[in-house]
C-alpha cells in the first residue's frame, strides 16, 4: 500500500492549483452575477415585458367603467332632464314659470358602463403578439448579457493567470540577469567587447524592469475591476496562480463552430418581429370597430331616485385623424430598419465565425511553438550561462540569448491576449455550452 502513497500524493499536489483556480473562479463568477447592475436591469426589463404581455393578452375581456357626480344647478335644461331621469317629473314642472326658473337643486348621477369589443380590426391581437415577441426579445437579451458577463469574467480571470505567469518568467530572468551583471568583472571601457556586453545586459535589464512595471499596473487594474464587479474586496494576487490560462479559458468558452445563434442578434430579431406586429396594430386603427355595450344609470334628485338600463351594439370607424396619418408608415419603417440591423449582425456573425475558424487554430499552433521555444531557450540559457562562465562566449552573446527569451515571454502574452479575445467572440457568436446559465 505504501508504494502507491507517493504517486497519489504527487498527483494530488499537481491537481491542487487547478482545483483552487476552479473554486476561486466559481466564487468570483457567482458574486459578479449576483451583483451585476446590468443583469438586474435586464431582469427588470424581462419582468416589465412579462407584465406588458399579460396586459395585452387580456384584450378580449370587457371594459367596465363608472362615472359619478353630484351637482348643484339652476340650469333649466339640467334640472328638467335630471328630474326626468329620477322619474319624479310632475305636471307642474312643465309650466313655463317652473321650467324657466327651476331654482337651485342638488342632483346625484351615476353611470356604470360595459363595453365588449367583438372586432377591432386585429389591433389588439397584433399588439398581443407584439408584446409576446418583445418579452422573448428581452429574455434573449438577458441571456446574451449573462453570456457577455460570463465571458468577460473568464477573460479577466484567464488574463490574470497569464499575467502572473509572465511576471514569474520575467522576474526569474531579471534575477538571473542581475546576478550576471553583479558578477561581471570585465566590463570596463578598456575592454570594448566586455563593455559592449555589459551595456547590452544593462539595457536588457531596463527593458525587463519596464515590462514588469507594465505587467504590475495592468494586473492591478484588472484585479481592481474584478473586485468592484464582484464586491469581493479580499481578492488578491494569490487567487490567480500563474499558468494554464488558455487551457482554463478553453474549458469554459470553447464551442463547436455554428452550434447556435448569436443571442444578441436573436434578441434584435424578436424585437424586429414585434415592431412588425405593432405596425399591423397601427394599420388596424383605420378599420371599423364592432362591439356590444350596456349601461346602468342612476339619478337621485330632491324628490326621488330613478334608474335606467341601456344595451345594444355599436359600430365605430375612424375616418380621419391627422395625428395618425403617418403612424403605420413610421412603424413599418422602424420594423424594416430593425430587420436590416439584424441582417447586418448576422452577416458580421458569419464573417466572425469564418475568421475565428481560421485564426484560432493558427494562434493556438503559434502558442504551442512559442511554448516549445521557451523550453528550448530555457535549456539554451543554462548552457550559454555555463559557456559564459568558462569564457567560451562573451557577455554580448549571452545577453542576446537572454533578450530572445524575453522576446518570447512577451510574445506569448500577446498571443494569449489574441486567443482569449477570439475565444470570447466565438463563444458569444455560437452561444455553445452556456456555462453562464448553469
GROMACS .gro file of C-alpha atoms in nm:
model
  438
    1UNK     CA    1   0.000   0.000   0.000
    2UNK     CA    2   0.287   0.235   0.082
    3UNK     CA    3   0.429   0.210  -0.269
    4UNK     CA    4   0.109   0.372  -0.404
    5UNK     CA    5   0.100   0.653  -0.148
    6UNK     CA    6   0.374   0.868  -0.303
    7UNK     CA    7   0.227   0.874  -0.657
    8UNK     CA    8  -0.119   0.953  -0.518
    9UNK     CA    9   0.012   1.240  -0.309
   10UNK     CA   10   0.214   1.367  -0.606
   11UNK     CA   11  -0.093   1.365  -0.833
   12UNK     CA   12  -0.299   1.539  -0.566
   13UNK     CA   13  -0.041   1.814  -0.538
   14UNK     CA   14  -0.037   1.857  -0.914
   15UNK     CA   15  -0.414   1.891  -0.933
   16UNK     CA   16  -0.449   2.122  -0.630
   17UNK     CA   17  -0.378   2.453  -0.814
   18UNK     CA   18  -0.629   2.363  -1.087
   19UNK     CA   19  -0.896   2.280  -0.830
   20UNK     CA   20  -0.821   2.603  -0.646
   21UNK     CA   21  -0.847   2.802  -0.969
   22UNK     CA   22  -1.188   2.648  -1.038
   23UNK     CA   23  -1.306   2.721  -0.684
   24UNK     CA   24  -1.189   3.082  -0.694
   25UNK     CA   25  -1.343   3.138  -1.035
   26UNK     CA   26  -1.679   2.987  -0.935
   27UNK     CA   27  -1.690   3.213  -0.630
   28UNK     CA   28  -1.592   3.513  -0.841
   29UNK     CA   29  -1.849   3.437  -1.111
   30UNK     CA   30  -2.142   3.387  -0.874
   31UNK     CA   31  -2.059   3.707  -0.686
   32UNK     CA   32  -2.025   3.901  -1.013
   33UNK     CA   33  -2.354   3.764  -1.146
   34UNK     CA   34  -2.543   3.840  -0.824
   35UNK     CA   35  -2.412   4.196  -0.805
   36UNK     CA   36  -2.420   4.296  -1.172
   37UNK     CA   37  -2.630   4.614  -1.225
   38UNK     CA   38  -2.659   4.520  -1.592
   39UNK     CA   39  -2.815   4.184  -1.508
   40UNK     CA   40  -3.053   4.350  -1.263
   41UNK     CA   41  -3.158   4.592  -1.535
   42UNK     CA   42  -3.215   4.310  -1.785
   43UNK     CA   43  -3.416   4.111  -1.529
   44UNK     CA   44  -3.632   4.416  -1.459
   45UNK     CA   45  -3.687   4.459  -1.834
   46UNK     CA   46  -3.796   4.095  -1.860
   47UNK     CA   47  -4.038   4.135  -1.570
   48UNK     CA   48  -4.181   4.452  -1.724
   49UNK     CA   49  -4.221   4.272  -2.059
   50UNK     CA   50  -4.399   3.983  -1.887
   51UNK     CA   51  -4.645   4.228  -1.731
   52UNK     CA   52  -4.693   4.403  -2.066
   53UNK     CA   53  -4.768   4.072  -2.234
   54UNK     CA   54  -5.013   3.971  -1.959
   55UNK     CA   55  -5.193   4.303  -2.004
   56UNK     CA   56  -5.202   4.265  -2.382
   57UNK     CA   57  -5.332   3.908  -2.357
   58UNK     CA   58  -5.638   4.034  -2.170
   59UNK     CA   59  -5.754   4.238  -2.467
   60UNK     CA   60  -6.062   4.018  -2.513
   61UNK     CA   61  -6.201   4.099  -2.167
   62UNK     CA   62  -6.488   4.353  -2.144
   63UNK     CA   63  -6.417   4.704  -2.024
   64UNK     CA   64  -6.610   4.827  -1.722
   65UNK     CA   65  -6.642   5.192  -1.629
   66UNK     CA   66  -6.809   5.406  -1.364
   67UNK     CA   67  -6.894   5.775  -1.378
   68UNK     CA   68  -7.049   5.952  -1.080
   69UNK     CA   69  -7.101   6.315  -0.987
   70UNK     CA   70  -7.303   6.542  -0.762
   71UNK     CA   71  -7.410   6.878  -0.898
   72UNK     CA   72  -7.592   7.182  -0.767
   73UNK     CA   73  -7.765   7.357  -1.056
   74UNK     CA   74  -8.030   7.612  -1.152
   75UNK     CA   75  -7.995   7.534  -1.523
   76UNK     CA   76  -8.341   7.476  -1.675
   77UNK     CA   77  -8.212   7.204  -1.908
   78UNK     CA   78  -8.012   7.015  -1.645
   79UNK     CA   79  -8.295   7.042  -1.392
   80UNK     CA   80  -8.558   6.919  -1.637
   81UNK     CA   81  -8.367   6.616  -1.760
   82UNK     CA   82  -8.230   6.526  -1.416
   83UNK     CA   83  -8.584   6.536  -1.273
   84UNK     CA   84  -8.696   6.322  -1.563
   85UNK     CA   85  -8.408   6.081  -1.501
   86UNK     CA   86  -8.508   6.048  -1.136
   87UNK     CA   87  -8.857   5.954  -1.256
   88UNK     CA   88  -9.016   6.225  -1.042
   89UNK     CA   89  -9.138   6.467  -1.308
   90UNK     CA   90  -9.474   6.631  -1.224
   91UNK     CA   91  -9.718   6.825  -1.439
   92UNK     CA   92  -9.634   7.147  -1.257
   93UNK     CA   93  -9.270   7.107  -1.364
   94UNK     CA   94  -9.375   7.166  -1.726
   95UNK     CA   95  -9.524   7.511  -1.669
   96UNK     CA   96  -9.326   7.793  -1.830
   97UNK     CA   97  -9.251   7.955  -1.496
   98UNK     CA   98  -9.123   7.635  -1.334
   99UNK     CA   99  -8.917   7.545  -1.639
  100UNK     CA  100  -8.760   7.889  -1.675
  101UNK     CA  101  -8.695   7.942  -1.305
  102UNK     CA  102  -8.648   7.597  -1.151
  103UNK     CA  103  -8.446   7.723  -0.855
  104UNK     CA  104  -8.122   7.568  -0.733
  105UNK     CA  105  -8.138   7.194  -0.672
  106UNK     CA  106  -7.894   6.910  -0.598
  107UNK     CA  107  -7.873   6.600  -0.819
  108UNK     CA  108  -7.654   6.293  -0.788
  109UNK     CA  109  -7.576   6.095  -1.103
  110UNK     CA  110  -7.410   5.759  -1.156
  111UNK     CA  111  -7.347   5.558  -1.471
  112UNK     CA  112  -7.200   5.205  -1.493
  113UNK     CA  113  -7.093   5.107  -1.846
  114UNK     CA  114  -6.983   4.779  -2.000
  115UNK     CA  115  -6.802   4.763  -2.337
  116UNK     CA  116  -6.735   4.428  -2.505
  117UNK     CA  117  -6.535   4.469  -2.829
  118UNK     CA  118  -6.607   4.196  -3.083
  119UNK     CA  119  -6.384   4.319  -3.365
  120UNK     CA  120  -6.117   4.590  -3.355
  121UNK     CA  121  -5.951   4.534  -3.689
  122UNK     CA  122  -5.698   4.299  -3.531
  123UNK     CA  123  -5.525   4.584  -3.346
  124UNK     CA  124  -5.526   4.428  -3.003
  125UNK     CA  125  -5.445   4.081  -3.136
  126UNK     CA  126  -5.141   4.225  -3.316
  127UNK     CA  127  -5.043   4.418  -3.003
  128UNK     CA  128  -5.066   4.095  -2.801
  129UNK     CA  129  -4.838   3.913  -3.047
  130UNK     CA  130  -4.600   4.209  -3.040
  131UNK     CA  131  -4.588   4.201  -2.659
  132UNK     CA  132  -4.511   3.828  -2.668
  133UNK     CA  133  -4.225   3.885  -2.911
  134UNK     CA  134  -4.090   4.174  -2.705
  135UNK     CA  135  -4.092   3.951  -2.398
  136UNK     CA  136  -3.894   3.693  -2.593
  137UNK     CA  137  -3.655   3.965  -2.708
  138UNK     CA  138  -3.591   4.084  -2.353
  139UNK     CA  139  -3.544   3.727  -2.228
  140UNK     CA  140  -3.291   3.660  -2.503
  141UNK     CA  141  -3.118   3.993  -2.434
  142UNK     CA  142  -3.093   3.895  -2.068
  143UNK     CA  143  -2.931   3.563  -2.165
  144UNK     CA  144  -2.696   3.746  -2.402
  145UNK     CA  145  -2.600   3.989  -2.125
  146UNK     CA  146  -2.533   3.699  -1.890
  147UNK     CA  147  -2.315   3.531  -2.155
  148UNK     CA  148  -2.122   3.854  -2.210
  149UNK     CA  149  -2.070   3.893  -1.836
  150UNK     CA  150  -1.959   3.531  -1.804
  151UNK     CA  151  -1.720   3.551  -2.100
  152UNK     CA  152  -1.578   3.879  -1.972
  153UNK     CA  153  -1.517   3.727  -1.629
  154UNK     CA  154  -1.344   3.425  -1.785
  155UNK     CA  155  -1.127   3.654  -1.999
  156UNK     CA  156  -1.031   3.868  -1.699
  157UNK     CA  157  -0.953   3.566  -1.480
  158UNK     CA  158  -0.754   3.388  -1.752
  159UNK     CA  159  -0.577   3.714  -1.831
  160UNK     CA  160  -0.462   3.741  -1.470
  161UNK     CA  161  -0.336   3.382  -1.484
  162UNK     CA  162  -0.136   3.471  -1.795
  163UNK     CA  163  -0.004   3.794  -1.642
  164UNK     CA  164   0.114   3.612  -1.331
  165UNK     CA  165   0.290   3.353  -1.546
  166UNK     CA  166   0.455   3.629  -1.750
  167UNK     CA  167   0.563   3.806  -1.431
  168UNK     CA  168   0.711   3.486  -1.287
  169UNK     CA  169   0.918   3.422  -1.601
  170UNK     CA  170   1.031   3.785  -1.635
  171UNK     CA  171   1.117   3.801  -1.266
  172UNK     CA  172   1.327   3.486  -1.298
  173UNK     CA  173   1.504   3.635  -1.599
  174UNK     CA  174   1.564   3.961  -1.411
  175UNK     CA  175   1.712   3.775  -1.114
  176UNK     CA  176   1.946   3.581  -1.342
  177UNK     CA  177   2.048   3.898  -1.527
  178UNK     CA  178   2.115   4.090  -1.206
  179UNK     CA  179   2.332   3.806  -1.082
  180UNK     CA  180   2.535   3.803  -1.404
  181UNK     CA  181   2.580   4.182  -1.400
  182UNK     CA  182   2.679   4.173  -1.033
  183UNK     CA  183   2.949   3.914  -1.102
  184UNK     CA  184   3.072   4.065  -1.428
  185UNK     CA  185   3.431   4.193  -1.393
  186UNK     CA  186   3.546   4.267  -1.747
  187UNK     CA  187   3.301   4.537  -1.841
  188UNK     CA  188   3.536   4.837  -1.830
  189UNK     CA  189   3.566   5.073  -2.124
  190UNK     CA  190   3.920   4.950  -2.183
  191UNK     CA  191   3.766   4.618  -2.293
  192UNK     CA  192   3.533   4.716  -2.582
  193UNK     CA  193   3.383   4.369  -2.621
  194UNK     CA  194   3.324   4.326  -2.250
  195UNK     CA  195   3.194   4.680  -2.209
  196UNK     CA  196   2.957   4.635  -2.502
  197UNK     CA  197   2.826   4.317  -2.342
  198UNK     CA  198   2.773   4.497  -2.010
  199UNK     CA  199   2.583   4.777  -2.180
  200UNK     CA  200   2.366   4.521  -2.359
  201UNK     CA  201   2.283   4.343  -2.034
  202UNK     CA  202   2.200   4.671  -1.859
  203UNK     CA  203   1.975   4.778  -2.144
  204UNK     CA  204   1.803   4.439  -2.133
  205UNK     CA  205   1.759   4.474  -1.757
  206UNK     CA  206   1.593   4.814  -1.807
  207UNK     CA  207   1.362   4.663  -2.065
  208UNK     CA  208   1.265   4.378  -1.831
  209UNK     CA  209   1.207   4.624  -1.546
  210UNK     CA  210   0.975   4.828  -1.770
  211UNK     CA  211   0.788   4.515  -1.877
  212UNK     CA  212   0.743   4.412  -1.512
  213UNK     CA  213   0.615   4.760  -1.422
  214UNK     CA  214   0.365   4.749  -1.709
  215UNK     CA  215   0.262   4.400  -1.604
  216UNK     CA  216   0.204   4.517  -1.246
  217UNK     CA  217  -0.006   4.817  -1.349
  218UNK     CA  218  -0.220   4.613  -1.588
  219UNK     CA  219  -0.264   4.334  -1.336
  220UNK     CA  220  -0.365   4.565  -1.052
  221UNK     CA  221  -0.614   4.746  -1.277
  222UNK     CA  222  -0.774   4.417  -1.385
  223UNK     CA  223  -0.778   4.289  -1.029
  224UNK     CA  224  -0.944   4.606  -0.900
  225UNK     CA  225  -1.205   4.584  -1.177
  226UNK     CA  226  -1.290   4.230  -1.065
  227UNK     CA  227  -1.311   4.345  -0.703
  228UNK     CA  228  -1.556   4.620  -0.797
  229UNK     CA  229  -1.772   4.399  -1.020
  230UNK     CA  230  -1.790   4.116  -0.766
  231UNK     CA  231  -1.766   4.320  -0.443
  232UNK     CA  232  -1.508   4.065  -0.326
  233UNK     CA  233  -1.259   4.301  -0.166
  234UNK     CA  234  -1.045   4.011  -0.043
  235UNK     CA  235  -0.940   3.910  -0.396
  236UNK     CA  236  -0.563   3.918  -0.423
  237UNK     CA  237  -0.283   3.801  -0.649
  238UNK     CA  238  -0.262   3.468  -0.467
  239UNK     CA  239  -0.607   3.380  -0.600
  240UNK     CA  240  -0.467   3.372  -0.954
  241UNK     CA  241  -0.193   3.107  -0.980
  242UNK     CA  242   0.012   3.162  -1.293
  243UNK     CA  243  -0.008   2.934  -1.594
  244UNK     CA  244  -0.266   2.730  -1.786
  245UNK     CA  245  -0.457   3.045  -1.883
  246UNK     CA  246  -0.560   2.925  -2.228
  247UNK     CA  247  -0.648   2.575  -2.114
  248UNK     CA  248  -0.868   2.725  -1.843
  249UNK     CA  249  -1.041   2.961  -2.088
  250UNK     CA  250  -1.093   2.691  -2.349
  251UNK     CA  251  -1.254   2.469  -2.089
  252UNK     CA  252  -1.504   2.745  -2.014
  253UNK     CA  253  -1.559   2.906  -2.353
  254UNK     CA  254  -1.469   2.675  -2.639
  255UNK     CA  255  -1.772   2.586  -2.853
  256UNK     CA  256  -1.837   2.396  -3.171
  257UNK     CA  257  -1.850   2.620  -3.475
  258UNK     CA  258  -2.203   2.713  -3.573
  259UNK     CA  259  -2.350   2.536  -3.272
  260UNK     CA  260  -2.603   2.811  -3.206
  261UNK     CA  261  -2.713   3.158  -3.300
  262UNK     CA  262  -2.569   3.480  -3.164
  263UNK     CA  263  -2.808   3.568  -2.881
  264UNK     CA  264  -2.753   3.938  -2.943
  265UNK     CA  265  -2.882   3.901  -3.299
  266UNK     CA  266  -3.164   3.672  -3.183
  267UNK     CA  267  -3.284   3.938  -2.938
  268UNK     CA  268  -3.284   4.201  -3.212
  269UNK     CA  269  -3.468   3.963  -3.442
  270UNK     CA  270  -3.751   3.915  -3.193
  271UNK     CA  271  -3.771   4.291  -3.141
  272UNK     CA  272  -3.792   4.344  -3.519
  273UNK     CA  273  -4.078   4.094  -3.545
  274UNK     CA  274  -4.251   4.273  -3.257
  275UNK     CA  275  -4.224   4.603  -3.445
  276UNK     CA  276  -4.387   4.437  -3.746
  277UNK     CA  277  -4.682   4.337  -3.527
  278UNK     CA  278  -4.706   4.687  -3.384
  279UNK     CA  279  -4.713   4.820  -3.740
  280UNK     CA  280  -5.014   4.596  -3.806
  281UNK     CA  281  -5.180   4.739  -3.496
  282UNK     CA  282  -5.126   5.091  -3.631
  283UNK     CA  283  -5.283   4.995  -3.963
  284UNK     CA  284  -5.584   4.849  -3.779
  285UNK     CA  285  -5.665   5.196  -3.642
  286UNK     CA  286  -5.830   5.270  -3.977
  287UNK     CA  287  -6.056   4.964  -3.969
  288UNK     CA  288  -6.405   4.962  -3.813
  289UNK     CA  289  -6.468   4.851  -3.455
  290UNK     CA  290  -6.775   4.648  -3.366
  291UNK     CA  291  -6.889   4.563  -3.017
  292UNK     CA  292  -7.164   4.534  -2.759
  293UNK     CA  293  -7.237   4.777  -2.482
  294UNK     CA  294  -7.459   4.803  -2.174
  295UNK     CA  295  -7.520   5.089  -1.936
  296UNK     CA  296  -7.692   5.119  -1.600
  297UNK     CA  297  -7.776   5.474  -1.492
  298UNK     CA  298  -7.892   5.628  -1.166
  299UNK     CA  299  -8.018   5.980  -1.092
  300UNK     CA  300  -8.104   6.091  -0.739
  301UNK     CA  301  -8.292   6.419  -0.705
  302UNK     CA  302  -8.472   6.606  -0.426
  303UNK     CA  303  -8.788   6.403  -0.474
  304UNK     CA  304  -8.687   6.052  -0.573
  305UNK     CA  305  -8.422   5.825  -0.725
  306UNK     CA  306  -8.456   5.670  -1.070
  307UNK     CA  307  -8.259   5.405  -1.259
  308UNK     CA  308  -8.230   5.317  -1.627
  309UNK     CA  309  -8.080   5.038  -1.836
  310UNK     CA  310  -7.946   5.051  -2.192
  311UNK     CA  311  -7.778   4.788  -2.408
  312UNK     CA  312  -7.706   4.733  -2.773
  313UNK     CA  313  -7.439   4.707  -3.042
  314UNK     CA  314  -7.218   4.974  -3.191
  315UNK     CA  315  -7.002   5.043  -3.495
  316UNK     CA  316  -6.710   5.285  -3.471
  317UNK     CA  317  -6.498   5.384  -3.766
  318UNK     CA  318  -6.219   5.637  -3.761
  319UNK     CA  319  -6.241   5.804  -4.099
  320UNK     CA  320  -5.980   6.074  -4.046
  321UNK     CA  321  -5.726   6.158  -3.778
  322UNK     CA  322  -5.440   6.383  -3.879
  323UNK     CA  323  -5.223   6.272  -3.586
  324UNK     CA  324  -5.227   5.910  -3.707
  325UNK     CA  325  -5.191   5.963  -4.081
  326UNK     CA  326  -4.824   5.853  -4.091
  327UNK     CA  327  -4.824   5.621  -3.789
  328UNK     CA  328  -4.842   5.299  -3.990
  329UNK     CA  329  -4.566   5.404  -4.228
  330UNK     CA  330  -4.347   5.514  -3.937
  331UNK     CA  331  -4.392   5.180  -3.758
  332UNK     CA  332  -4.328   4.987  -4.081
  333UNK     CA  333  -4.006   5.179  -4.147
  334UNK     CA  334  -3.886   5.119  -3.792
  335UNK     CA  335  -3.953   4.746  -3.831
  336UNK     CA  336  -3.768   4.745  -4.163
  337UNK     CA  337  -3.472   4.928  -4.007
  338UNK     CA  338  -3.451   4.675  -3.724
  339UNK     CA  339  -3.466   4.385  -3.970
  340UNK     CA  340  -3.179   4.542  -4.165
  341UNK     CA  341  -2.975   4.574  -3.846
  342UNK     CA  342  -3.044   4.208  -3.769
  343UNK     CA  343  -2.924   4.113  -4.118
  344UNK     CA  344  -2.610   4.317  -4.059
  345UNK     CA  345  -2.548   4.145  -3.724
  346UNK     CA  346  -2.600   3.801  -3.879
  347UNK     CA  347  -2.362   3.892  -4.160
  348UNK     CA  348  -2.099   4.008  -3.910
  349UNK     CA  349  -2.151   3.687  -3.714
  350UNK     CA  350  -2.089   3.475  -4.024
  351UNK     CA  351  -1.775   3.674  -4.101
  352UNK     CA  352  -1.659   3.649  -3.740
  353UNK     CA  353  -1.712   3.275  -3.738
  354UNK     CA  354  -1.517   3.234  -4.058
  355UNK     CA  355  -1.231   3.444  -3.920
  356UNK     CA  356  -1.222   3.263  -3.586
  357UNK     CA  357  -1.235   2.921  -3.755
  358UNK     CA  358  -0.917   3.013  -3.939
  359UNK     CA  359  -0.736   3.231  -3.688
  360UNK     CA  360  -0.790   3.034  -3.367
  361UNK     CA  361  -0.611   2.714  -3.481
  362UNK     CA  362  -0.324   2.923  -3.618
  363UNK     CA  363  -0.294   3.123  -3.294
  364UNK     CA  364  -0.304   2.806  -3.084
  365UNK     CA  365  -0.036   2.648  -3.304
  366UNK     CA  366   0.179   2.960  -3.270
  367UNK     CA  367   0.130   2.950  -2.895
  368UNK     CA  368   0.248   2.588  -2.886
  369UNK     CA  369   0.554   2.683  -3.090
  370UNK     CA  370   0.635   2.970  -2.856
  371UNK     CA  371   0.594   2.747  -2.551
  372UNK     CA  372   0.824   2.493  -2.715
  373UNK     CA  373   1.069   2.771  -2.798
  374UNK     CA  374   1.057   2.887  -2.436
  375UNK     CA  375   1.150   2.538  -2.323
  376UNK     CA  376   1.435   2.534  -2.574
  377UNK     CA  377   1.559   2.880  -2.477
  378UNK     CA  378   1.550   2.778  -2.110
  379UNK     CA  379   1.793   2.498  -2.193
  380UNK     CA  380   1.990   2.730  -2.418
  381UNK     CA  381   2.012   2.990  -2.141
  382UNK     CA  382   2.152   2.738  -1.894
  383UNK     CA  383   2.401   2.607  -2.149
  384UNK     CA  384   2.507   2.956  -2.258
  385UNK     CA  385   2.546   3.067  -1.896
  386UNK     CA  386   2.787   2.780  -1.836
  387UNK     CA  387   2.979   2.873  -2.152
  388UNK     CA  388   2.981   3.236  -2.039
  389UNK     CA  389   3.126   3.142  -1.702
  390UNK     CA  390   3.415   2.950  -1.858
  391UNK     CA  391   3.474   3.222  -2.116
  392UNK     CA  392   3.360   3.034  -2.426
  393UNK     CA  393   3.104   3.307  -2.511
  394UNK     CA  394   3.119   3.676  -2.433
  395UNK     CA  395   2.866   3.890  -2.246
  396UNK     CA  396   2.716   4.032  -2.565
  397UNK     CA  397   2.637   3.684  -2.694
  398UNK     CA  398   2.489   3.584  -2.359
  399UNK     CA  399   2.272   3.898  -2.345
  400UNK     CA  400   2.138   3.818  -2.693
  401UNK     CA  401   2.022   3.476  -2.569
  402UNK     CA  402   1.851   3.638  -2.269
  403UNK     CA  403   1.692   3.902  -2.494
  404UNK     CA  404   1.547   3.633  -2.721
  405UNK     CA  405   1.393   3.467  -2.417
  406UNK     CA  406   1.243   3.799  -2.304
  407UNK     CA  407   1.102   3.846  -2.655
  408UNK     CA  408   0.938   3.502  -2.641
  409UNK     CA  409   0.787   3.568  -2.297
  410UNK     CA  410   0.624   3.889  -2.416
  411UNK     CA  411   0.520   3.736  -2.749
  412UNK     CA  412   0.347   3.455  -2.562
  413UNK     CA  413   0.148   3.708  -2.359
  414UNK     CA  414   0.036   3.891  -2.674
  415UNK     CA  415  -0.076   3.568  -2.843
  416UNK     CA  416  -0.262   3.469  -2.526
  417UNK     CA  417  -0.450   3.800  -2.540
  418UNK     CA  418  -0.544   3.734  -2.901
  419UNK     CA  419  -0.657   3.378  -2.827
  420UNK     CA  420  -0.867   3.492  -2.530
  421UNK     CA  421  -1.040   3.759  -2.740
  422UNK     CA  422  -1.110   3.506  -3.016
  423UNK     CA  423  -1.248   3.252  -2.769
  424UNK     CA  424  -1.479   3.514  -2.617
  425UNK     CA  425  -1.614   3.631  -2.953
  426UNK     CA  426  -1.658   3.274  -3.075
  427UNK     CA  427  -1.846   3.188  -2.755
  428UNK     CA  428  -2.079   3.485  -2.792
  429UNK     CA  429  -2.139   3.417  -3.161
  430UNK     CA  430  -2.210   3.047  -3.117
  431UNK     CA  431  -2.369   3.058  -2.772
  432UNK     CA  432  -2.248   2.700  -2.734
  433UNK     CA  433  -2.233   2.538  -2.396
  434UNK     CA  434  -2.381   2.815  -2.186
  435UNK     CA  435  -2.189   2.791  -1.862
  436UNK     CA  436  -2.345   3.119  -1.754
  437UNK     CA  437  -2.688   2.961  -1.743
  438UNK     CA  438  -2.573   2.690  -1.504
   0.00000   0.00000   0.00000
